[in-house]
């Protein structure tokens, strides 16, 4: 009787180990093409925009200083020849500026955007398509800004 109980326990233990191994193996199986060697593009997961409900930051309309200061900002990006001429003039006077660029223009002319950055100027996000954001719902504004940021960073 004791011998028979020992055999049952061994069979049960073997069956349990086998089931666990099979579970681990099957858990590694997936339909994701990247795990089997394909470079399938990752699907964009739409994340719901979370509206900020906290206290607004205080706007500082001006700052008093005894030093002469100049702040240059540019909205958008002109054609290549005009941009290079502008960059040359800024270099000539040792001036740095901030360029608010739409993501689509950066995607169309990435070398020009790199040229702006390489000359020490700052590039900021002017959304993906430089749309009037006052006429869009919050979720679309969020999407435009995020997509523009991704394109500019690439």
Coordinates of N, CA, C and O in Angstrom, one line a residue:
X1 N 0.8 -1.2 0.0 CA 0.0 0.0 0.0 C 0.9 1.3 0.0 O 0.6 2.2 -0.7
X2 N 1.9 1.3 0.8 CA 2.8 2.4 0.9 C 3.5 2.6 -0.4 O 3.7 3.7 -0.9
X3 N 3.9 1.5 -1.0 CA 4.6 1.5 -2.3 C 3.7 2.1 -3.4 O 4.2 2.9 -4.2
X4 N 2.4 1.7 -3.4 CA 1.5 2.2 -4.3 C 1.3 3.7 -4.2 O 1.2 4.5 -5.1
X5 N 1.2 4.2 -2.9 CA 1.0 5.7 -2.6 C 2.2 6.4 -3.1 O 2.1 7.5 -3.7
X6 N 3.4 5.9 -3.0 CA 4.6 6.6 -3.5 C 4.6 6.7 -5.0 O 5.0 7.7 -5.5
X7 N 4.1 5.6 -5.7 CA 4.1 5.7 -7.2 C 3.1 6.8 -7.6 O 3.3 7.5 -8.5
X8 N 2.0 6.9 -6.9 CA 0.9 7.9 -7.2 C 1.5 9.3 -7.0 O 1.3 10.2 -7.8
X9 N 2.2 9.5 -5.9 CA 2.8 10.8 -5.6 C 3.8 11.2 -6.7 O 3.9 12.3 -7.1
X10 N 4.7 10.2 -7.1 CA 5.7 10.5 -8.2 C 5.0 10.8 -9.5 O 5.4 11.7 -10.2
X11 N 3.9 10.1 -9.8 CA 3.2 10.4 -11.1 C 2.5 11.7 -11.0 O 2.6 12.5 -12.0
X12 N 2.0 12.1 -9.8 CA 1.3 13.4 -9.7 C 2.4 14.5 -9.7 O 2.2 15.5 -10.4
X13 N 3.5 14.3 -9.1 CA 4.6 15.2 -9.1 C 5.1 15.4 -10.6 O 5.4 16.5 -11.0
X14 N 5.3 14.3 -11.3 CA 5.8 14.4 -12.7 C 4.8 15.1 -13.5 O 5.1 15.9 -14.4
X15 N 3.5 14.8 -13.3 CA 2.4 15.4 -14.1 C 2.4 16.9 -13.8 O 2.3 17.8 -14.7
X16 N 2.6 17.3 -12.6 CA 2.6 18.7 -12.1 C 3.8 19.5 -12.8 O 3.7 20.6 -13.3
X17 N 5.0 18.8 -12.7 CA 6.2 19.4 -13.3 C 6.0 19.6 -14.9 O 6.3 20.6 -15.4
X18 N 5.5 18.6 -15.5 CA 5.2 18.6 -16.9 C 4.2 19.7 -17.3 O 4.5 20.5 -18.2
X19 N 3.2 19.9 -16.5 CA 2.2 20.9 -16.7 C 2.8 22.3 -16.6 O 2.6 23.2 -17.4
X20 N 3.7 22.5 -15.6 CA 4.3 23.8 -15.3 C 5.3 24.1 -16.5 O 5.3 25.2 -17.0
X21 N 6.0 23.1 -16.9 CA 7.0 23.3 -18.1 C 6.2 23.7 -19.3 O 6.6 24.7 -20.0
X22 N 5.1 23.0 -19.6 CA 4.3 23.3 -20.7 C 3.7 24.7 -20.6 O 3.6 25.5 -21.6
X23 N 3.3 25.1 -19.5 CA 2.7 26.5 -19.2 C 3.8 27.5 -19.5 O 3.5 28.5 -20.2
X24 N 5.0 27.3 -19.1 CA 6.1 28.3 -19.3 C 6.4 28.4 -20.8 O 6.5 29.5 -21.3
X25 N 6.4 27.3 -21.5 CA 6.7 27.3 -22.9 C 5.6 28.0 -23.7 O 5.8 28.8 -24.5
X26 N 4.3 27.7 -23.4 CA 3.2 28.3 -24.1 C 3.1 29.8 -23.7 O 2.6 30.5 -24.6
X27 N 3.5 30.1 -22.5 CA 3.4 31.6 -22.2 C 4.4 32.4 -23.0 O 4.2 33.6 -23.3
X28 N 5.5 31.8 -23.5 CA 6.4 32.5 -24.4 C 6.0 32.6 -25.8 O 6.5 33.4 -26.6
X29 N 4.9 31.8 -26.2 CA 4.4 31.9 -27.5 C 3.5 33.1 -27.7 O 2.8 33.4 -26.8
X30 N 3.7 33.8 -28.8 CA 2.9 35.0 -29.0 C 2.7 35.2 -30.5 O 3.4 34.7 -31.3
X31 N 1.7 36.0 -30.8 CA 1.4 36.3 -32.2 C 2.2 37.5 -32.7 O 2.1 37.9 -33.8
X32 N 2.9 38.2 -31.8 CA 3.6 39.4 -32.1 C 4.7 39.0 -33.1 O 5.6 38.2 -32.9
X33 N 4.7 39.7 -34.3 CA 5.7 39.3 -35.4 C 7.1 39.6 -35.0 O 8.0 39.0 -35.4
X34 N 7.3 40.6 -34.1 CA 8.7 40.9 -33.7 C 9.4 39.8 -32.9 O 10.6 39.7 -33.0
X35 N 8.6 39.0 -32.2 CA 9.3 38.0 -31.4 C 9.8 36.8 -32.3 O 10.6 36.0 -31.9
X36 N 9.3 36.7 -33.5 CA 9.7 35.6 -34.4 C 10.6 36.2 -35.5 O 10.9 35.6 -36.5
X37 N 11.2 37.4 -35.3 CA 12.2 37.9 -36.2 C 11.8 38.9 -37.2 O 12.6 39.4 -38.0
X38 N 10.5 39.2 -37.4 CA 10.0 40.2 -38.3 C 10.1 41.6 -37.7 O 9.9 41.8 -36.5
X39 N 10.5 42.5 -38.5 CA 10.5 43.9 -38.1 C 9.2 44.6 -38.4 O 9.2 45.6 -39.1
X40 N 8.1 44.1 -37.9 CA 6.9 44.8 -38.1 C 6.8 46.1 -37.3 O 7.3 46.2 -36.2
X41 N 6.2 47.1 -37.9 CA 6.1 48.4 -37.2 C 5.2 48.2 -36.0 O 4.2 47.5 -36.0
X42 N 5.5 48.9 -34.9 CA 4.7 48.9 -33.7 C 3.4 49.7 -34.0 O 3.5 50.8 -34.5
X43 N 2.3 49.1 -33.5 CA 1.1 49.8 -33.7 C 1.0 51.0 -32.7 O 1.4 50.8 -31.5
X44 N 0.5 52.1 -33.1 CA 0.4 53.3 -32.2 C -0.8 53.0 -31.3 O -1.9 52.8 -31.8
X45 N -0.6 53.1 -30.0 CA -1.6 52.9 -29.1 C -2.2 54.2 -28.7 O -1.4 55.1 -28.2
X46 N -3.4 54.5 -29.0 CA -4.0 55.8 -28.7 C -4.2 55.9 -27.2 O -4.9 55.1 -26.6
X47 N -3.6 56.9 -26.6 CA -3.8 57.1 -25.2 C -4.7 58.3 -25.0 O -4.5 59.3 -25.6
X48 N -5.6 58.1 -24.1 CA -6.5 59.2 -23.8 C -5.8 60.4 -23.1 O -5.0 60.2 -22.2
X49 N -6.0 61.6 -23.7 CA -5.3 62.7 -23.1 C -6.0 63.1 -21.8 O -7.2 63.1 -21.6
X50 N -5.1 63.3 -20.8 CA -5.6 63.6 -19.4 C -5.5 65.1 -19.3 O -4.4 65.7 -19.3
X51 N -6.6 65.8 -19.1 CA -6.6 67.2 -19.0 C -6.1 67.7 -17.6 O -6.5 67.1 -16.6
X52 N -5.2 68.7 -17.6 CA -4.6 69.2 -16.4 C -5.7 70.0 -15.7 O -6.3 70.9 -16.3
X53 N -5.9 69.7 -14.4 CA -6.9 70.5 -13.7 C -6.3 71.3 -12.5 O -7.0 71.8 -11.7
X54 N -5.0 71.3 -12.5 CA -4.3 72.0 -11.4 C -4.3 73.5 -11.6 O -4.9 74.0 -12.5
X55 N -3.6 74.2 -10.7 CA -3.5 75.6 -10.7 C -2.6 76.0 -11.9 O -1.6 75.5 -12.2
X56 N -3.1 77.1 -12.6 CA -2.3 77.6 -13.8 C -1.1 78.3 -13.3 O -1.0 78.9 -12.2
X57 N 0.0 78.2 -14.1 CA 1.2 78.9 -13.8 C 1.0 80.4 -14.0 O 0.2 80.8 -14.8
X58 N 1.8 81.2 -13.2 CA 1.6 82.6 -13.3 C 2.4 83.1 -14.5 O 3.5 82.6 -14.8
X59 N 1.8 84.0 -15.3 CA 2.4 84.5 -16.5 C 3.3 85.7 -16.0 O 2.9 86.5 -15.2
X60 N 4.5 85.8 -16.5 CA 5.4 86.9 -16.2 C 5.5 87.7 -17.5 O 6.3 87.3 -18.4
X61 N 4.8 88.8 -17.6 CA 4.8 89.5 -18.9 C 6.1 90.3 -19.2 O 6.4 90.6 -20.4
X62 N 6.8 90.7 -18.2 CA 8.1 91.4 -18.4 C 9.0 91.1 -17.3 O 8.6 90.8 -16.2
X63 N 10.3 91.3 -17.5 CA 11.3 91.2 -16.5 C 12.2 92.4 -16.6 O 12.8 92.8 -17.6
X64 N 12.4 93.1 -15.5 CA 13.2 94.3 -15.4 C 14.7 93.9 -15.4 O 15.0 92.9 -14.6
X65 N 15.5 94.5 -16.1 CA 17.0 94.3 -16.1 C 17.7 95.5 -16.4 O 17.2 96.4 -17.1
X66 N 18.9 95.6 -16.0 CA 19.8 96.8 -16.3 C 20.6 96.5 -17.5 O 21.3 97.3 -18.0
X67 N 20.6 95.2 -18.0 CA 21.4 94.8 -19.2 C 20.6 94.9 -20.4 O 19.3 94.7 -20.4
X68 N 21.2 95.1 -21.5 CA 20.6 95.1 -22.8 C 20.4 93.7 -23.2 O 21.3 92.9 -23.3
X69 N 19.2 93.3 -23.5 CA 18.8 91.9 -23.9 C 18.0 91.9 -25.1 O 17.2 92.9 -25.4
X70 N 18.1 90.9 -25.9 CA 17.3 90.7 -27.1 C 16.9 89.2 -27.2 O 17.7 88.3 -27.0
X71 N 15.6 89.0 -27.5 CA 15.1 87.7 -27.6 C 14.5 87.5 -29.0 O 13.6 88.3 -29.4
X72 N 15.1 86.6 -29.8 CA 14.5 86.4 -31.2 C 13.8 85.1 -31.3 O 14.4 84.1 -30.9
X73 N 12.6 85.2 -31.8 CA 11.8 83.9 -32.0 C 11.3 84.0 -33.4 O 10.9 85.0 -33.9
X74 N 11.3 82.8 -34.1 CA 10.8 82.7 -35.4 C 9.7 81.7 -35.5 O 9.9 80.6 -34.9
X75 N 8.6 82.0 -36.1 CA 7.5 81.1 -36.2 C 7.5 80.4 -37.6 O 7.2 81.1 -38.6
X76 N 7.8 79.2 -37.7 CA 7.8 78.5 -39.0 C 9.2 78.4 -39.6 O 10.2 78.8 -39.0
X77 N 9.3 77.9 -40.8 CA 10.5 77.7 -41.5 C 10.4 78.1 -43.0 O 9.5 77.6 -43.6
X78 N 11.2 79.0 -43.4 CA 11.2 79.4 -44.8 C 11.9 78.4 -45.7 O 12.3 77.3 -45.3
X79 N 12.0 78.7 -47.0 CA 12.7 77.8 -47.9 C 14.2 77.7 -47.6 O 14.7 78.5 -46.8
X80 N 14.8 76.8 -48.1 CA 16.2 76.5 -47.7 C 17.2 77.7 -47.9 O 17.9 78.0 -47.0
X81 N 17.1 78.3 -49.1 CA 18.0 79.4 -49.3 C 17.7 80.6 -48.4 O 18.7 81.2 -47.8
X82 N 16.5 80.9 -48.1 CA 16.2 82.0 -47.2 C 16.6 81.7 -45.8 O 17.2 82.5 -45.0
X83 N 16.4 80.4 -45.3 CA 16.8 80.0 -44.0 C 18.3 80.1 -43.8 O 18.8 80.5 -42.8
X84 N 19.1 79.6 -44.9 CA 20.5 79.7 -44.8 C 21.0 81.1 -44.7 O 22.0 81.5 -44.0
X85 N 20.4 82.0 -45.5 CA 20.7 83.4 -45.4 C 20.4 84.0 -44.0 O 21.3 84.7 -43.5
X86 N 19.3 83.7 -43.5 CA 19.0 84.1 -42.1 C 20.0 83.6 -41.1 O 20.4 84.4 -40.3
X87 N 20.3 82.3 -41.2 CA 21.3 81.7 -40.2 C 22.6 82.4 -40.4 O 23.3 82.6 -39.4
X88 N 23.0 82.7 -41.6 CA 24.3 83.4 -41.8 C 24.3 84.8 -41.2 O 25.3 85.2 -40.6
X89 N 23.2 85.5 -41.3 CA 23.1 86.8 -40.7 C 23.1 86.7 -39.1 O 23.7 87.5 -38.5
X90 N 22.4 85.7 -38.6 CA 22.5 85.6 -37.2 C 23.9 85.2 -36.7 O 24.3 85.8 -35.7
X91 N 24.6 84.4 -37.4 CA 26.0 84.1 -37.1 C 26.9 85.3 -37.2 O 27.8 85.5 -36.3
X92 N 26.6 86.1 -38.2 CA 27.4 87.3 -38.4 C 27.4 88.3 -37.2 O 28.4 88.9 -36.8
X93 N 26.2 88.3 -36.5 CA 26.1 89.2 -35.3 C 26.1 88.4 -34.0 O 25.8 89.0 -33.0
X94 N 26.5 87.2 -34.1 CA 26.6 86.3 -32.9 C 25.3 86.3 -32.1 O 25.3 86.4 -30.9
X95 N 24.2 86.1 -32.8 CA 22.9 86.1 -32.2 C 22.4 84.6 -32.2 O 22.6 83.9 -33.2
X96 N 21.7 84.3 -31.2 CA 21.0 83.0 -31.1 C 19.5 83.2 -31.0 O 19.0 84.2 -30.5
X97 N 18.7 82.4 -31.7 CA 17.3 82.5 -31.7 C 16.6 81.2 -31.4 O 17.2 80.1 -31.4
X98 N 15.3 81.3 -31.2 CA 14.5 80.1 -31.0 C 13.5 80.0 -32.2 O 12.9 81.0 -32.6
X99 N 13.5 78.9 -32.9 CA 12.7 78.6 -34.0 C 11.6 77.7 -33.6 O 11.8 76.5 -33.2
X100 N 10.3 78.1 -33.8 CA 9.2 77.3 -33.5 C 8.8 76.6 -34.9 O 8.3 77.3 -35.7
X101 N 9.1 75.4 -35.0 CA 8.9 74.7 -36.3 C 7.8 73.7 -36.2 O 7.7 72.9 -35.3
X102 N 7.0 73.6 -37.3 CA 6.0 72.6 -37.4 C 6.6 71.2 -37.8 O 7.6 71.2 -38.6
X103 N 6.2 70.2 -37.1 CA 6.7 68.9 -37.3 C 6.8 68.4 -38.8 O 7.7 67.8 -39.2
X104 N 5.7 68.8 -39.6 CA 5.7 68.3 -41.0 C 6.8 69.0 -41.8 O 7.4 68.3 -42.6
X105 N 7.2 70.2 -41.5 CA 8.3 70.9 -42.2 C 9.6 70.3 -41.8 O 10.5 70.1 -42.7
X106 N 9.7 69.9 -40.6 CA 11.0 69.3 -40.1 C 11.1 67.9 -40.8 O 12.2 67.5 -41.2
X107 N 10.0 67.2 -40.9 CA 10.0 65.9 -41.6 C 10.3 66.0 -43.1 O 11.0 65.2 -43.6
X108 N 9.9 67.1 -43.7 CA 10.2 67.4 -45.1 C 11.6 67.8 -45.4 O 12.2 67.4 -46.4
X109 N 12.2 68.6 -44.4 CA 13.5 69.1 -44.6 C 14.3 68.9 -43.3 O 14.7 69.9 -42.6
X110 N 14.6 67.6 -42.9 CA 15.3 67.4 -41.7 C 16.7 68.0 -41.7 O 17.2 68.4 -40.6
X111 N 17.4 68.0 -42.8 CA 18.8 68.6 -42.8 C 18.8 70.1 -42.5 O 19.7 70.5 -41.8
X112 N 17.7 70.8 -42.9 CA 17.6 72.2 -42.6 C 17.4 72.4 -41.1 O 18.0 73.3 -40.4
X113 N 16.6 71.5 -40.5 CA 16.4 71.6 -39.0 C 17.7 71.3 -38.3 O 18.0 71.9 -37.3
X114 N 18.4 70.3 -38.8 CA 19.7 70.0 -38.2 C 20.7 71.1 -38.3 O 21.5 71.4 -37.3
X115 N 20.6 71.8 -39.4 CA 21.5 73.0 -39.6 C 21.2 74.1 -38.6 O 22.1 74.7 -38.0
X116 N 19.9 74.3 -38.3 CA 19.5 75.3 -37.4 C 20.1 75.0 -36.0 O 20.7 75.8 -35.3
X117 N 19.9 73.7 -35.6 CA 20.3 73.2 -34.3 C 21.9 73.3 -34.2 O 22.4 73.6 -33.2
X118 N 22.5 72.9 -35.3 CA 24.0 72.8 -35.2 C 24.6 74.1 -35.1 O 25.8 74.3 -34.6
X119 N 23.9 75.2 -35.5 CA 24.5 76.6 -35.3 C 24.1 77.1 -34.0 O 24.3 78.3 -33.7
X120 N 23.6 76.3 -33.1 CA 23.4 76.8 -31.7 C 22.0 77.4 -31.4 O 21.8 77.9 -30.3
X121 N 21.1 77.3 -32.4 CA 19.8 77.9 -32.1 C 18.9 76.8 -31.5 O 19.1 75.6 -31.6
X122 N 17.8 77.2 -30.9 CA 16.9 76.3 -30.2 C 15.7 76.0 -31.2 O 15.2 76.9 -31.8
X123 N 15.3 74.8 -31.2 CA 14.2 74.4 -32.0 C 13.1 74.0 -31.0 O 13.3 73.1 -30.1
X124 N 11.9 74.5 -31.2 CA 10.8 74.2 -30.3 C 9.6 73.7 -31.2 O 9.6 73.9 -32.4
X125 N 8.7 73.1 -30.5 CA 7.6 72.4 -31.2 C 6.5 73.4 -31.5 O 5.9 74.1 -30.7
X126 N 6.1 73.5 -32.8 CA 5.0 74.3 -33.3 C 3.9 73.4 -33.8 O 3.4 73.6 -34.8
X127 N 3.6 72.3 -33.1 CA 2.7 71.3 -33.4 C 3.1 70.5 -34.7 O 4.1 70.8 -35.3
X128 N 2.3 69.6 -35.1 CA 2.6 68.9 -36.3 C 2.3 69.7 -37.6 O 3.2 69.7 -38.5
X129 N 1.2 70.3 -37.7 CA 0.8 71.0 -38.9 C 0.6 72.5 -38.8 O 0.1 73.2 -39.6
X130 N 1.0 73.1 -37.7 CA 0.9 74.5 -37.4 C -0.5 75.0 -37.5 O -0.8 76.0 -38.1
X131 N -1.4 74.2 -36.9 CA -2.8 74.5 -36.9 C -3.2 75.6 -35.8 O -2.5 75.8 -34.9
X132 N -4.4 76.2 -36.0 CA -4.9 77.1 -35.0 C -5.5 76.2 -33.9 O -6.6 75.6 -34.1
X133 N -4.8 76.1 -32.8 CA -5.3 75.2 -31.8 C -6.5 75.6 -31.0 O -7.1 74.9 -30.3
X134 N -6.9 76.9 -31.2 CA -8.0 77.4 -30.4 C -9.3 76.8 -31.0 O -10.4 76.9 -30.4
X135 N -9.3 76.2 -32.2 CA -10.5 75.7 -32.8 C -10.5 74.2 -32.7 O -11.4 73.5 -33.4
X136 N -9.6 73.5 -32.0 CA -9.6 72.1 -31.9 C -10.0 71.6 -30.5 O -9.8 72.3 -29.5
X137 N -10.6 70.4 -30.4 CA -10.9 69.9 -29.1 C -9.6 69.5 -28.4 O -8.5 69.3 -29.0
X138 N -9.6 69.3 -27.1 CA -8.5 69.1 -26.3 C -7.7 67.9 -26.7 O -6.4 67.9 -26.8
X139 N -8.3 66.8 -27.1 CA -7.7 65.5 -27.5 C -6.9 65.7 -28.8 O -5.8 65.2 -28.9
X140 N -7.4 66.5 -29.7 CA -6.7 66.8 -31.0 C -5.5 67.7 -30.7 O -4.5 67.5 -31.4
X141 N -5.6 68.6 -29.8 CA -4.5 69.5 -29.5 C -3.4 68.7 -28.9 O -2.2 68.8 -29.3
X142 N -3.7 67.8 -28.0 CA -2.8 66.9 -27.4 C -2.1 66.0 -28.4 O -0.8 65.9 -28.4
X143 N -2.8 65.5 -29.3 CA -2.3 64.6 -30.4 C -1.3 65.4 -31.3 O -0.3 65.0 -31.6
X144 N -1.7 66.6 -31.7 CA -0.9 67.5 -32.6 C 0.4 67.8 -31.9 O 1.5 67.7 -32.6
X145 N 0.4 68.1 -30.7 CA 1.6 68.5 -29.9 C 2.5 67.3 -29.8 O 3.7 67.3 -30.1
X146 N 2.0 66.1 -29.4 CA 2.8 64.9 -29.2 C 3.4 64.4 -30.6 O 4.5 64.1 -30.6
X147 N 2.6 64.4 -31.6 CA 3.1 64.0 -32.9 C 4.2 65.0 -33.4 O 5.2 64.5 -34.0
X148 N 4.0 66.3 -33.2 CA 5.0 67.2 -33.6 C 6.3 67.0 -32.9 O 7.4 67.0 -33.4
X149 N 6.2 66.7 -31.6 CA 7.4 66.5 -30.8 C 8.1 65.2 -31.3 O 9.4 65.2 -31.4
X150 N 7.4 64.2 -31.6 CA 8.0 62.9 -32.0 C 8.8 63.2 -33.3 O 9.9 62.7 -33.5
X151 N 8.2 63.9 -34.3 CA 8.8 64.1 -35.6 C 10.1 65.0 -35.4 O 11.1 64.7 -35.9
X152 N 10.0 66.0 -34.5 CA 11.2 66.9 -34.3 C 12.3 66.1 -33.6 O 13.4 66.3 -34.0
X153 N 12.0 65.3 -32.7 CA 13.0 64.5 -32.0 C 13.7 63.5 -32.9 O 14.9 63.3 -32.8
X154 N 13.0 63.0 -33.9 CA 13.6 62.0 -34.8 C 14.5 62.7 -35.7 O 15.5 62.3 -36.1

